[in-house]
Amino acid sequence: AARFGKPFLLNPAPAVPLPAALLSGTTLLTPNEHELALVLHNAPDAWQDVLASHPQRILMTRGSDGAWFADPCGKLHHQPTFPVSAIDTTGAGDTFNGALAADWGKGLAQLTRLACAASALSVTRKGAQSGMPTRAELNAFLAIYFFCQYIAFIFYCQALRNCKDDYSIAYCDFNFYMI
């Protein structure tokens, strides 16, 4: 990849310890939490420190917790998963990495959001390859998701405007989450 001036994205699955030379040539490493510990010889619970010490070089997935990375200053960023009803998780990681590669060149936060959305969409169908969404399906999913978030926000703001005191605000908040 370096010889041709291309990024080298590496998903270390199945996880094995990797040579330092391979890791140093990696543009973005995309392990899950378990793979990160194995590949970099760290304690499983040290993932936050590992990410912070490798800003924008590691994008770690955590299943239903979404994905995590560190910005150039080492501050951790979290992209939650998109809530879906999973049918088959086979190929979710492959879909995640495929979405990263397909949109390479965008900022890491935007890439992570797209990859998490593609992965979420992929688990709503059976099969690894047949579960992978098309660009049109991904765009539609994101449009609908963000439209629903916008509408929910409007209802929430309206509920807060109708509240008269702190007790009412707590009551309105509770009702909003019950919708």
CSV table of C-alpha atoms in Angstrom, one decimal:
chain,number,residue,atom,x,y,z
A,1,ALA,CA,0.0,0.0,0.0
A,2,ALA,CA,2.8,2.4,0.9
A,3,ARG,CA,4.6,1.8,-2.4
A,4,PHE,CA,1.4,2.9,-4.2
A,5,GLY,CA,0.5,5.7,-1.8
A,6,LYS,CA,-2.7,4.0,-0.6
A,7,PRO,CA,-4.0,3.6,2.9
A,8,PHE,CA,-3.6,0.2,4.6
A,9,LEU,CA,-6.7,-0.7,6.7
A,10,LEU,CA,-6.1,-3.8,8.8
A,11,ASN,CA,-8.8,-5.8,10.6
A,12,PRO,CA,-6.8,-8.3,12.7
A,13,ALA,CA,-9.3,-11.1,12.7
A,14,PRO,CA,-8.7,-13.8,13.7
A,15,ALA,CA,-6.4,-12.1,16.3
A,16,VAL,CA,-2.8,-13.1,16.5
A,17,PRO,CA,0.2,-11.0,17.7
A,18,LEU,CA,1.4,-9.0,14.8
A,19,PRO,CA,4.9,-7.8,13.9
A,20,ALA,CA,5.8,-4.2,14.7
A,21,ALA,CA,6.7,-3.6,11.0
A,22,LEU,CA,3.2,-4.6,9.9
A,23,LEU,CA,1.6,-2.4,12.5
A,24,SER,CA,3.8,0.6,11.7
A,25,GLY,CA,2.7,0.5,8.1
A,26,THR,CA,-1.0,0.3,9.0
A,27,THR,CA,-3.0,3.5,8.4
A,28,LEU,CA,-6.0,2.3,10.5
A,29,LEU,CA,-6.2,-0.8,12.7
A,30,THR,CA,-9.8,-2.0,13.2
A,31,PRO,CA,-9.9,-4.6,15.9
A,32,ASN,CA,-12.6,-5.5,18.4
A,33,GLU,CA,-11.7,-5.1,22.1
A,34,HIS,CA,-10.4,-8.7,22.4
A,35,GLU,CA,-8.3,-8.5,19.2
A,36,LEU,CA,-6.8,-5.2,20.3
A,37,ALA,CA,-5.5,-6.8,23.5
A,38,LEU,CA,-4.0,-9.7,21.6
A,39,VAL,CA,-2.5,-7.8,18.7
A,40,LEU,CA,-0.8,-5.1,20.9
A,41,HIS,CA,0.0,-7.3,23.9
A,42,ASN,CA,-2.1,-5.2,26.3
A,43,ALA,CA,-4.4,-6.0,29.1
A,44,PRO,CA,-8.0,-6.2,27.9
A,45,ASP,CA,-9.2,-3.4,30.2
A,46,ALA,CA,-6.4,-1.0,29.0
A,47,TRP,CA,-8.1,-0.3,25.7
A,48,GLN,CA,-8.8,3.4,26.5
A,49,ASP,CA,-5.2,4.1,27.2
A,50,VAL,CA,-4.2,2.2,24.0
A,51,LEU,CA,-6.5,4.2,21.8
A,52,ALA,CA,-5.4,7.5,23.4
A,53,SER,CA,-1.8,6.6,22.7
A,54,HIS,CA,-2.5,5.9,19.0
A,55,PRO,CA,-4.7,8.8,17.9
A,56,GLN,CA,-6.6,8.2,14.7
A,57,ARG,CA,-4.7,5.0,14.1
A,58,ILE,CA,-7.1,2.6,15.8
A,59,LEU,CA,-10.8,2.3,15.5
A,60,MET,CA,-12.0,-0.3,18.0
A,61,THR,CA,-15.4,-2.0,17.8
A,62,ARG,CA,-17.2,-3.2,20.9
A,63,GLY,CA,-20.3,-5.0,19.5
A,64,SER,CA,-23.5,-3.5,20.9
A,65,ASP,CA,-21.5,-0.6,22.4
A,66,GLY,CA,-20.5,0.7,19.0
A,67,ALA,CA,-17.0,1.9,18.1
A,68,TRP,CA,-14.3,4.0,19.7
A,69,PHE,CA,-11.3,6.0,18.5
A,70,ALA,CA,-9.0,8.8,19.7
A,71,ASP,CA,-8.8,12.2,18.0
A,72,PRO,CA,-5.4,13.8,17.2
A,73,CYS,CA,-5.2,15.1,20.8
A,74,GLY,CA,-5.8,11.7,22.3
A,75,LYS,CA,-9.4,12.4,23.4
A,76,LEU,CA,-11.7,9.4,23.1
A,77,HIS,CA,-14.7,9.5,20.8
A,78,HIS,CA,-17.6,7.1,20.9
A,79,GLN,CA,-20.0,6.2,18.1
A,80,PRO,CA,-23.0,4.3,19.6
A,81,THR,CA,-24.6,1.6,17.6
A,82,PHE,CA,-27.8,2.2,15.7
A,83,PRO,CA,-30.7,0.4,17.4
A,84,VAL,CA,-31.9,-2.4,15.2
A,85,SER,CA,-33.4,-5.9,15.7
A,86,ALA,CA,-30.5,-8.2,14.9
A,87,ILE,CA,-31.3,-11.4,12.9
A,88,ASP,CA,-27.7,-12.5,12.0
A,89,THR,CA,-24.5,-10.9,13.0
A,90,THR,CA,-22.4,-12.9,10.5
A,91,GLY,CA,-20.4,-10.4,8.4
A,92,ALA,CA,-21.1,-7.4,10.6
A,93,GLY,CA,-17.3,-6.8,11.0
A,94,ASP,CA,-16.7,-7.3,7.3
A,95,THR,CA,-19.5,-4.8,6.5
A,96,PHE,CA,-18.0,-2.3,9.0
A,97,ASN,CA,-14.6,-2.5,7.4
A,98,GLY,CA,-16.0,-2.4,3.9
A,99,ALA,CA,-17.9,0.8,4.6
A,100,LEU,CA,-14.7,2.3,6.0
A,101,ALA,CA,-12.8,1.5,2.8
A,102,ALA,CA,-15.6,2.6,0.5
A,103,ASP,CA,-15.7,6.0,2.1
A,104,TRP,CA,-12.1,6.5,2.9
A,105,GLY,CA,-11.0,10.1,2.8
A,106,LYS,CA,-13.8,11.4,5.0
A,107,GLY,CA,-13.0,12.3,8.6
A,108,LEU,CA,-12.8,9.5,11.1
A,109,ALA,CA,-15.9,10.5,13.0
A,110,GLN,CA,-18.0,10.5,9.8
A,111,LEU,CA,-16.4,7.2,8.7
A,112,THR,CA,-17.2,5.6,12.0
A,113,ARG,CA,-20.8,6.7,11.9
A,114,LEU,CA,-21.2,5.3,8.3
A,115,ALA,CA,-19.5,2.1,9.2
A,116,CYS,CA,-21.6,1.6,12.4
A,117,ALA,CA,-24.8,2.3,10.3
A,118,ALA,CA,-23.7,-0.1,7.6
A,119,SER,CA,-22.9,-2.8,10.2
A,120,ALA,CA,-26.2,-2.2,12.0
A,121,LEU,CA,-28.1,-2.6,8.7
A,122,SER,CA,-26.2,-5.7,7.8
A,123,VAL,CA,-27.4,-7.6,11.0
A,124,THR,CA,-31.0,-7.1,10.1
A,125,ARG,CA,-30.7,-9.8,7.3
A,126,LYS,CA,-29.4,-13.3,7.0
A,127,GLY,CA,-25.9,-14.0,5.6
A,128,ALA,CA,-22.6,-12.2,5.4
A,129,GLN,CA,-22.6,-11.1,1.8
A,130,SER,CA,-26.4,-10.8,1.4
A,131,GLY,CA,-26.6,-8.7,4.6
A,132,MET,CA,-24.3,-6.0,3.2
A,133,PRO,CA,-26.3,-2.9,2.4
A,134,THR,CA,-26.0,-1.0,-0.9
A,135,ARG,CA,-25.1,2.7,-0.9
A,136,ALA,CA,-28.7,3.6,-1.5
A,137,GLU,CA,-29.9,1.4,1.4
A,138,LEU,CA,-27.3,2.9,3.7
A,139,ASN,CA,-28.2,6.5,2.7
A,140,ALA,CA,-32.0,5.7,3.2
A,141,PHE,CA,-31.3,4.2,6.6
A,142,LEU,CA,-29.4,7.2,7.8
A,143,ALA,CA,-31.9,9.7,6.4
A,144,ILE,CA,-34.8,7.9,8.2
A,145,TYR,CA,-32.8,7.5,11.4
A,146,PHE,CA,-31.8,11.2,11.6
A,147,PHE,CA,-35.3,12.3,10.5
A,148,CYS,CA,-36.7,10.3,13.4
A,149,GLN,CA,-34.1,11.8,15.8
A,150,TYR,CA,-35.1,15.3,14.6
A,151,ILE,CA,-38.8,14.6,15.1
A,152,ALA,CA,-38.2,13.2,18.6
A,153,PHE,CA,-36.1,16.3,19.5
A,154,ILE,CA,-39.0,18.6,18.3
A,155,PHE,CA,-41.4,16.7,20.6
A,156,TYR,CA,-39.0,16.8,23.5
A,157,CYS,CA,-38.5,20.6,23.1
A,158,GLN,CA,-42.3,21.1,22.9
A,159,ALA,CA,-42.7,19.0,26.1
A,160,LEU,CA,-40.2,21.2,27.9
A,161,ARG,CA,-41.9,24.4,26.8
A,162,ASN,CA,-45.2,23.1,28.3
A,163,CYS,CA,-43.5,22.4,31.7
A,164,LYS,CA,-44.0,25.0,34.4
A,165,ASP,CA,-41.4,24.0,37.1
A,166,ASP,CA,-38.6,21.5,37.8
A,167,TYR,CA,-41.1,18.8,38.9
A,168,SER,CA,-43.0,19.2,35.6
A,169,ILE,CA,-39.8,19.1,33.6
A,170,ALA,CA,-38.9,15.8,35.2
A,171,TYR,CA,-42.4,14.5,34.5
A,172,CYS,CA,-42.2,15.8,30.9
A,173,ASP,CA,-38.8,14.1,30.4
A,174,PHE,CA,-40.3,10.9,31.7
A,175,ASN,CA,-43.3,11.1,29.3
A,176,PHE,CA,-40.9,11.9,26.4
A,177,TYR,CA,-39.0,8.7,27.0
A,178,MET,CA,-42.2,6.7,27.3
A,179,ILE,CA,-43.3,7.8,23.8
